[in-house]
PDB file of C-alpha atoms in Angstrom:
ATOM      1  CA  MET E   1       9.295  19.580  21.247  1.00 43.00           C
ATOM      2  CA  LYS E   2       6.912  20.157  18.359  1.00 37.00           C
ATOM      3  CA  PRO E   3       5.007  17.066  17.120  1.00 33.00           C
ATOM      4  CA  SER E   4       6.342  17.532  13.593  1.00 30.00           C
ATOM      5  CA  MET E   5       9.929  17.341  14.845  1.00 30.00           C
ATOM      6  CA  MET E   6       9.097  14.304  17.005  1.00 32.00           C
ATOM      7  CA  LEU E   7       7.706  12.529  13.965  1.00 31.00           C
ATOM      8  CA  LEU E   8      10.781  13.248  11.867  1.00 30.00           C
ATOM      9  CA  MET E   9      13.047  11.958  14.634  1.00 30.00           C
ATOM     10  CA  ALA E  10      10.949   8.834  15.059  1.00 30.00           C
ATOM     11  CA  ILE E  11      11.139   7.801  11.410  1.00 29.00           C
ATOM     12  CA  SER E  12      14.814   8.667  11.025  1.00 29.00           C
ATOM     13  CA  ALA E  13      15.837   5.928  13.467  1.00 32.00           C
ATOM     14  CA  PRO E  14      17.274   2.862  11.673  1.00 32.00           C
ATOM     15  CA  VAL E  15      15.019  -0.173  11.380  1.00 33.00           C
ATOM     16  CA  MET E  16      16.419  -3.676  11.113  1.00 32.00           C
ATOM     17  CA  ALA E  17      14.512  -5.774   8.567  1.00 35.00           C
ATOM     18  CA  SER E  18      14.769  -9.529   8.272  1.00 37.00           C
ATOM     19  CA  SER E  19      15.765 -11.154   4.987  1.00 38.00           C
ATOM     20  CA  PRO E  20      12.897 -11.968   2.602  1.00 40.00           C
ATOM     21  CA  SER E  21      11.599 -15.514   2.922  1.00 45.00           C
ATOM     22  CA  LEU E  22       9.153 -17.633   0.927  1.00 45.00           C
ATOM     23  CA  THR E  23       7.380 -18.447   4.200  1.00 50.00           C
ATOM     24  CA  ILE E  24       5.464 -15.192   3.801  1.00 44.00           C
ATOM     25  CA  PHE E  25       3.472 -16.914   1.063  1.00 46.00           C
ATOM     26  CA  GLN E  26       2.330 -19.901   3.128  1.00 54.00           C
ATOM     27  CA  HIS E  27      -1.123 -18.321   3.519  1.00 54.00           C
ATOM     28  CA  SER E  28      -1.307 -16.861   0.025  1.00 54.00           C
ATOM     29  CA  GLN E  29      -4.251 -17.439  -2.291  1.00 54.00           C
ATOM     30  CA  VAL E  30      -3.967 -19.415  -5.522  1.00 53.00           C
ATOM     31  CA  LEU E  31      -5.390 -17.439  -8.426  1.00 51.00           C
ATOM     32  CA  THR E  32      -8.232 -18.765 -10.573  1.00 56.00           C
ATOM     33  CA  ASP E  33      -7.890 -19.645 -14.256  1.00 54.00           C
ATOM     34  CA  PHE E  34      -9.684 -16.408 -15.122  1.00 51.00           C
ATOM     35  CA  GLU E  35      -7.240 -14.373 -13.071  1.00 50.00           C
ATOM     36  CA  LEU E  36      -4.267 -16.245 -14.498  1.00 48.00           C
ATOM     37  CA  ASP E  37      -5.484 -15.614 -18.027  1.00 50.00           C
ATOM     38  CA  SER E  38      -5.562 -11.873 -17.383  1.00 46.00           C
ATOM     39  CA  MET E  39      -1.974 -12.051 -16.088  1.00 44.00           C
ATOM     40  CA  LYS E  40      -0.601 -14.119 -18.963  1.00 43.00           C
ATOM     41  CA  GLY E  41       2.550 -12.666 -20.451  1.00 42.00           C
ATOM     42  CA  LYS E  42       2.693  -9.735 -18.051  1.00 42.00           C
ATOM     43  CA  TYR E  43       4.478 -11.091 -14.983  1.00 41.00           C
ATOM     44  CA  ILE E  44       7.178 -13.303 -16.473  1.00 44.00           C
ATOM     45  CA  ASN E  45      10.110 -12.478 -18.699  1.00 44.00           C
ATOM     46  CA  ASN E  46      12.253 -14.948 -20.645  1.00 44.00           C
ATOM     47  CA  GLY E  47      10.771 -17.846 -18.681  1.00 47.00           C
ATOM     48  CA  GLN E  48      11.688 -16.406 -15.289  1.00 55.00           C
ATOM     49  CA  ASP E  49       9.312 -16.062 -12.372  1.00 65.00           C
ATOM     50  CA  TYR E  50       8.039 -12.558 -11.770  1.00 74.00           C
ATOM     51  CA  TYR E  51       7.719 -10.858  -8.395  1.00 83.00           C
ATOM     52  CA  PHE E  52       5.852  -7.648  -7.594  1.00 84.00           C
ATOM     53  CA  GLY E  53       5.569  -6.174  -4.102  1.00 90.00           C
ATOM     54  CA  LEU E  54       4.030  -2.978  -2.760  1.00 92.00           C
ATOM     55  CA  GLN E  55       4.416  -1.954   0.880  1.00 95.00           C
ATOM     56  CA  MET E  56       2.501   1.073   2.169  1.00 96.00           C
ATOM     57  CA  GLN E  57       3.106   2.612   5.594  1.00 96.00           C
ATOM     58  CA  THR E  58       1.685   5.730   7.218  1.00 96.00           C
ATOM     59  CA  GLN E  59       3.210   7.240  10.351  1.00 94.00           C
ATOM     60  CA  PHE E  60       1.282   9.981  12.069  1.00 92.00           C
ATOM     61  CA  ILE E  61       1.220  12.037  15.234  1.00 88.00           C
ATOM     62  CA  GLN E  62      -1.849  13.993  16.306  1.00 80.00           C
ATOM     63  CA  ASP E  63      -2.187  17.194  18.311  1.00 78.00           C
ATOM     64  CA  ASN E  64      -2.380  15.206  21.563  1.00 79.00           C
ATOM     65  CA  GLY E  65       1.124  13.808  20.936  1.00 80.00           C
ATOM     66  CA  VAL E  66      -0.010  10.213  20.319  1.00 80.00           C
ATOM     67  CA  GLN E  67       2.025   8.482  17.587  1.00 86.00           C
ATOM     68  CA  GLN E  68       0.755   5.568  15.492  1.00 89.00           C
ATOM     69  CA  GLN E  69       1.730   3.605  12.406  1.00 93.00           C
ATOM     70  CA  VAL E  70      -0.397   1.763   9.854  1.00 95.00           C
ATOM     71  CA  GLY E  71       0.856  -0.626   7.175  1.00 96.00           C
ATOM     72  CA  MET E  72      -0.326  -2.827   4.314  1.00 96.00           C
ATOM     73  CA  GLN E  73       1.578  -5.045   1.879  1.00 96.00           C
ATOM     74  CA  ILE E  74       0.569  -6.691  -1.413  1.00 92.00           C
ATOM     75  CA  GLU E  75       2.773  -9.296  -3.134  1.00 90.00           C
ATOM     76  CA  PHE E  76       2.545 -11.462  -6.233  1.00 81.00           C
ATOM     77  CA  ALA E  77       4.920 -14.399  -6.631  1.00 76.00           C
ATOM     78  CA  GLN E  78       5.323 -17.903  -8.023  1.00 69.00           C
ATOM     79  CA  VAL E  79       4.693 -20.595  -5.371  1.00 60.00           C
ATOM     80  CA  ASP E  80       4.817 -24.300  -6.259  1.00 63.00           C
ATOM     81  CA  ASN E  81       4.636 -23.374  -9.945  1.00 67.00           C
ATOM     82  CA  GLN E  82       1.420 -21.404  -9.412  1.00 71.00           C
ATOM     83  CA  PRO E  83       1.113 -17.604  -9.241  1.00 74.00           C
ATOM     84  CA  SER E  84      -0.385 -16.410  -5.970  1.00 78.00           C
ATOM     85  CA  VAL E  85      -1.238 -13.198  -4.175  1.00 84.00           C
ATOM     86  CA  ASN E  86      -0.471 -12.403  -0.547  1.00 89.00           C
ATOM     87  CA  ILE E  87      -1.997  -9.405   1.275  1.00 92.00           C
ATOM     88  CA  THR E  88      -1.032  -8.490   4.843  1.00 94.00           C
ATOM     89  CA  ILE E  89      -1.889  -5.618   7.183  1.00 95.00           C
ATOM     90  CA  SER E  90      -0.094  -4.416  10.301  1.00 92.00           C
ATOM     91  CA  ASP E  91      -3.069  -4.307  12.689  1.00 90.00           C
ATOM     92  CA  PRO E  92      -3.912  -7.640  14.402  1.00 86.00           C
ATOM     93  CA  ASN E  93      -6.978  -6.163  16.136  1.00 87.00           C
ATOM     94  CA  VAL E  94      -9.301  -5.624  13.186  1.00 90.00           C
ATOM     95  CA  VAL E  95     -12.894  -6.671  12.600  1.00 90.00           C
ATOM     96  CA  ALA E  96     -14.972  -7.101   9.456  1.00 86.00           C
ATOM     97  CA  SER E  97     -16.719  -3.959   8.290  1.00 84.00           C
ATOM     98  CA  GLN E  98     -19.381  -2.890   5.818  1.00 82.00           C
ATOM     99  CA  ASN E  99     -17.853   0.574   5.572  1.00 80.00           C
ATOM    100  CA  SER E 100     -15.901   1.682   2.528  1.00 79.00           C
ATOM    101  CA  PHE E 101     -13.811   4.599   1.314  1.00 80.00           C
ATOM    102  CA  GLN E 102     -12.621   6.028  -1.966  1.00 78.00           C
ATOM    103  CA  LEU E 103      -9.042   7.037  -2.629  1.00 81.00           C
ATOM    104  CA  ASP E 104      -8.490  10.724  -3.389  1.00 70.00           C
ATOM    105  CA  THR E 105      -7.592  10.377  -7.062  1.00 70.00           C
ATOM    106  CA  LEU E 106      -6.905  13.362  -9.301  1.00 68.00           C
ATOM    107  CA  GLY E 107      -8.830  12.890 -12.523  1.00 64.00           C
ATOM    108  CA  GLN E 108      -8.136   9.939 -14.809  1.00 60.00           C
ATOM    109  CA  THR E 109      -4.344  10.129 -15.014  1.00 65.00           C
ATOM    110  CA  ALA E 110      -2.644   6.739 -14.668  1.00 70.00           C
ATOM    111  CA  GLY E 111       0.391   6.132 -12.490  1.00 76.00           C
ATOM    112  CA  LEU E 112       1.557   7.801  -9.286  1.00 83.00           C
ATOM    113  CA  GLN E 113      -0.689  10.450  -7.744  1.00 85.00           C
ATOM    114  CA  GLN E 114       0.463  12.384  -4.675  1.00 88.00           C
ATOM    115  CA  ARG E 115      -1.827  14.900  -3.014  1.00 90.00           C
ATOM    116  CA  ILE E 116      -1.410  17.146   0.047  1.00 91.00           C
ATOM    117  CA  GLN E 117      -3.897  19.677   1.418  1.00 92.00           C
ATOM    118  CA  ILE E 118      -3.084  21.554   4.640  1.00 91.00           C
ATOM    119  CA  ALA E 119      -4.955  24.198   6.627  1.00 88.00           C
ATOM    120  CA  GLY E 120      -3.610  25.308  10.005  1.00 84.00           C
ATOM    121  CA  ASN E 121      -0.214  25.835  11.605  1.00 86.00           C
ATOM    122  CA  GLU E 122       2.678  23.609  12.713  1.00 87.00           C
ATOM    123  CA  ASN E 123       1.644  20.712  10.476  1.00 91.00           C
ATOM    124  CA  LEU E 124       3.884  18.269   8.624  1.00 92.00           C
ATOM    125  CA  ALA E 125       2.817  16.252   5.554  1.00 94.00           C
ATOM    126  CA  ILE E 126       5.103  14.136   3.350  1.00 94.00           C
ATOM    127  CA  ASN E 127       4.419  11.626   0.548  1.00 94.00           C
ATOM    128  CA  GLU E 128       7.356   9.379  -0.402  1.00 93.00           C
ATOM    129  CA  LEU E 129       7.831   6.641  -3.013  1.00 91.00           C
ATOM    130  CA  ASP E 130      10.805   4.272  -3.267  1.00 91.00           C
ATOM    131  CA  MET E 131      11.025   1.935  -6.271  1.00 88.00           C
ATOM    132  CA  ALA E 132      13.825  -0.553  -6.898  1.00 86.00           C
ATOM    133  CA  GLN E 133      14.584  -4.078  -7.996  1.00 86.00           C
ATOM    134  CA  GLY E 134      14.419  -6.692  -5.242  1.00 89.00           C
ATOM    135  CA  ARG E 135      11.899  -8.169  -2.835  1.00 91.00           C
ATOM    136  CA  LEU E 136      10.112  -6.892   0.238  1.00 93.00           C
ATOM    137  CA  ALA E 137      10.783  -8.152   3.739  1.00 92.00           C
ATOM    138  CA  PRO E 138       7.681  -9.431   5.568  1.00 90.00           C
ATOM    139  CA  LEU E 139       5.489  -6.715   7.062  1.00 90.00           C
ATOM    140  CA  LEU E 140       6.218  -6.380  10.784  1.00 86.00           C
ATOM    141  CA  ASN E 141       3.443  -8.061  12.807  1.00 86.00           C
ATOM    142  CA  GLY E 142       1.518  -8.579   9.578  1.00 90.00           C
ATOM    143  CA  ILE E 143      -1.642 -10.686   9.415  1.00 92.00           C
ATOM    144  CA  ASN E 144      -3.098 -12.119   6.218  1.00 93.00           C
ATOM    145  CA  VAL E 145      -6.155 -10.593   4.571  1.00 91.00           C
ATOM    146  CA  ALA E 146      -8.396 -12.351   2.058  1.00 89.00           C
ATOM    147  CA  VAL E 147      -9.225 -10.781  -1.288  1.00 86.00           C
ATOM    148  CA  GLY E 148     -12.667  -9.170  -1.116  1.00 86.00           C
ATOM    149  CA  THR E 149     -12.291  -8.155   2.526  1.00 89.00           C
ATOM    150  CA  THR E 150     -12.947  -4.832   4.253  1.00 91.00           C
ATOM    151  CA  LEU E 151     -11.660  -4.466   7.819  1.00 93.00           C
ATOM    152  CA  VAL E 152     -11.681  -1.713  10.424  1.00 93.00           C
ATOM    153  CA  SER E 153      -9.214  -1.196  13.272  1.00 92.00           C
ATOM    154  CA  ASN E 154     -10.259  -1.715  16.874  1.00 87.00           C
ATOM    155  CA  ASN E 155     -10.280   2.039  17.531  1.00 85.00           C
ATOM    156  CA  GLY E 156     -12.291   2.689  14.383  1.00 88.00           C
ATOM    157  CA  ASN E 157      -9.714   5.069  12.914  1.00 90.00           C
ATOM    158  CA  THR E 158      -8.433   2.923  10.033  1.00 93.00           C
ATOM    159  CA  ILE E 159     -10.266   1.086   7.249  1.00 94.00           C
ATOM    160  CA  PHE E 160      -8.383  -1.543   5.208  1.00 95.00           C
ATOM    161  CA  SER E 161      -9.771  -2.514   1.803  1.00 92.00           C
ATOM    162  CA  ALA E 162      -8.917  -5.428  -0.496  1.00 89.00           C
ATOM    163  CA  ASN E 163     -12.025  -4.995  -2.605  1.00 83.00           C
ATOM    164  CA  SER E 164     -12.956  -4.280  -6.205  1.00 69.00           C
ATOM    165  CA  ASN E 165     -11.151  -1.229  -7.595  1.00 76.00           C
ATOM    166  CA  THR E 166      -9.470  -0.297  -4.282  1.00 85.00           C
ATOM    167  CA  VAL E 167      -6.632  -2.020  -2.428  1.00 90.00           C
ATOM    168  CA  GLY E 168      -5.339   0.166   0.394  1.00 94.00           C
ATOM    169  CA  TYR E 169      -6.353   1.947   3.577  1.00 95.00           C
ATOM    170  CA  GLN E 170      -7.602   5.217   5.008  1.00 94.00           C
ATOM    171  CA  VAL E 171      -6.669   6.697   8.394  1.00 94.00           C
ATOM    172  CA  GLU E 172      -9.029   9.180  10.055  1.00 91.00           C
ATOM    173  CA  LEU E 173      -7.190  11.837  12.055  1.00 89.00           C
ATOM    174  CA  ALA E 174      -8.585  14.167  14.696  1.00 86.00           C
ATOM    175  CA  SER E 175      -8.594  16.898  12.046  1.00 87.00           C
ATOM    176  CA  GLY E 176      -8.039  15.265   8.696  1.00 90.00           C
ATOM    177  CA  ARG E 177      -7.248  11.974   6.989  1.00 92.00           C
ATOM    178  CA  ALA E 178      -4.519  10.094   5.133  1.00 94.00           C
ATOM    179  CA  ASN E 179      -4.813   7.283   2.625  1.00 94.00           C
ATOM    180  CA  GLN E 180      -2.668   5.127   0.375  1.00 95.00           C
ATOM    181  CA  GLY E 181      -3.581   2.453  -2.109  1.00 92.00           C
ATOM    182  CA  ILE E 182      -4.079   1.192  -5.621  1.00 88.00           C
ATOM    183  CA  SER E 183      -7.106   2.478  -7.487  1.00 81.00           C
ATOM    184  CA  TYR E 184      -8.531   1.250 -10.776  1.00 73.00           C
ATOM    185  CA  GLN E 185     -11.003   3.601 -12.464  1.00 69.00           C
ATOM    186  CA  ASN E 186     -12.065   4.070 -16.077  1.00 67.00           C
ATOM    187  CA  GLY E 187      -9.319   1.750 -17.293  1.00 66.00           C
ATOM    188  CA  ASN E 188      -6.532   3.567 -15.436  1.00 68.00           C
ATOM    189  CA  GLY E 189      -4.394   2.136 -12.650  1.00 75.00           C
ATOM    190  CA  GLN E 190      -3.218   4.610 -10.023  1.00 82.00           C
ATOM    191  CA  LEU E 191      -0.978   4.440  -6.977  1.00 87.00           C
ATOM    192  CA  VAL E 192      -2.414   7.095  -4.651  1.00 90.00           C
ATOM    193  CA  GLN E 193      -0.842   8.876  -1.670  1.00 93.00           C
ATOM    194  CA  SER E 194      -3.096  11.512  -0.132  1.00 93.00           C
ATOM    195  CA  ILE E 195      -2.957  13.655   3.032  1.00 94.00           C
ATOM    196  CA  PHE E 196      -5.562  16.172   4.215  1.00 93.00           C
ATOM    197  CA  ILE E 197      -5.023  18.152   7.433  1.00 92.00           C
ATOM    198  CA  ASP E 198      -7.348  20.805   8.855  1.00 90.00           C
ATOM    199  CA  GLY E 199      -6.009  21.597  12.310  1.00 86.00           C
ATOM    200  CA  LEU E 200      -2.892  22.281  14.365  1.00 88.00           C
ATOM    201  CA  SER E 201       0.232  20.273  15.216  1.00 88.00           C
ATOM    202  CA  HIS E 202      -0.387  17.192  13.081  1.00 89.00           C
ATOM    203  CA  GLY E 203       2.316  15.181  11.348  1.00 93.00           C
ATOM    204  CA  VAL E 204       1.718  12.590   8.610  1.00 94.00           C
ATOM    205  CA  ILE E 205       4.208  10.691   6.458  1.00 95.00           C
ATOM    206  CA  ASN E 206       3.001   8.340   3.705  1.00 96.00           C
ATOM    207  CA  GLN E 207       5.669   5.922   2.462  1.00 95.00           C
ATOM    208  CA  SER E 208       5.193   3.494  -0.435  1.00 94.00           C
ATOM    209  CA  THR E 209       7.874   0.961  -1.367  1.00 94.00           C
ATOM    210  CA  LEU E 210       7.737  -0.867  -4.720  1.00 90.00           C
ATOM    211  CA  ARG E 211       9.917  -3.903  -5.338  1.00 89.00           C
ATOM    212  CA  TYR E 212      10.041  -6.083  -8.455  1.00 84.00           C
ATOM    213  CA  ASP E 213      12.061  -8.990  -9.799  1.00 81.00           C
ATOM    214  CA  GLY E 214      12.258 -11.097 -12.950  1.00 72.00           C
ATOM    215  CA  MET E 215      12.130  -8.311 -15.548  1.00 57.00           C
ATOM    216  CA  PRO E 216      14.727  -5.851 -16.895  1.00 56.00           C
ATOM    217  CA  VAL E 217      14.848  -2.532 -15.066  1.00 50.00           C
ATOM    218  CA  GLY E 218      14.105  -0.385 -18.129  1.00 53.00           C
ATOM    219  CA  PRO E 219      10.632  -1.678 -19.007  1.00 50.00           C
ATOM    220  CA  ILE E 220       9.642  -1.816 -15.351  1.00 47.00           C
ATOM    221  CA  GLU E 221      10.688   1.763 -14.628  1.00 50.00           C
ATOM    222  CA  SER E 222       8.645   3.072 -17.543  1.00 46.00           C
ATOM    223  CA  ASN E 223       5.550   0.918 -17.089  1.00 50.00           C
ATOM    224  CA  ILE E 224       5.152  -0.171 -13.470  1.00 48.00           C
ATOM    225  CA  LEU E 225       3.051   2.787 -12.309  1.00 47.00           C
ATOM    226  CA  GLY E 226       0.777   2.751 -15.331  1.00 46.00           C
ATOM    227  CA  ARG E 227       0.315  -0.540 -17.146  1.00 47.00           C
ATOM    228  CA  GLN E 228       1.382  -2.929 -14.387  1.00 48.00           C
ATOM    229  CA  ILE E 229      -0.750  -1.405 -11.623  1.00 49.00           C
ATOM    230  CA  SER E 230      -3.663  -1.333 -14.029  1.00 47.00           C
ATOM    231  CA  ASP E 231      -3.140  -5.038 -14.694  1.00 48.00           C
ATOM    232  CA  LEU E 232      -2.761  -5.920 -11.015  1.00 49.00           C
ATOM    233  CA  THR E 233      -5.976  -4.217  -9.984  1.00 44.00           C
ATOM    234  CA  ALA E 234      -7.864  -6.062 -12.714  1.00 45.00           C
ATOM    235  CA  LEU E 235      -7.275  -9.432 -11.026  1.00 41.00           C
ATOM    236  CA  GLY E 236     -10.616  -9.527  -9.262  1.00 38.00           C
ATOM    237  CA  PHE E 237     -10.003  -7.029  -6.448  1.00 35.00           C
TER     238      PHE E 237
END
């Protein structure tokens, strides 16, 4: 069976997710007065608490048939009457790193940016975005990451960043790379999904899930990928 077909079958299987719980914020970080000031008036509506969550997952299969999955989740919520941020990643075997990467942005356009470049045969590349009102379930096997941290996976293939201007990750493939994340450059906030393949029989699927609560659907739908992401990435990352 071709790797691309195996990947499609693997992600089409139903996944049971647990109900969202406030326990996911027990290790969250309380924001400083400076950070709170920059958020003022942007994450509440009519006195209600505001929730914003972004889950990014990348599933990939390489030419040797090995399948892997990488994930990262960023959430803002009100905990004990104080706004806080919670960042988790799916890899428990990571170590601190001095390495860095830059998301493959396309110019200075704000909002969603999806990019695919493929050279070779029998390759599969898909970027997907799902946005709806609600809250994210906890990331499966997620571990907490501190703001200002750069981590690398045990096999050296994945770099996770929660640093200034970039919150996301990059996966190095045998013949290519994939990345997802939030970028903040020249005053523009961007949600980036990028796949580059230069080889045979690779399959990569980038999936980003946005969830929000505490604000009418209309304003969120029109602003979340531009103004809101720009605001979020200005909170000291």
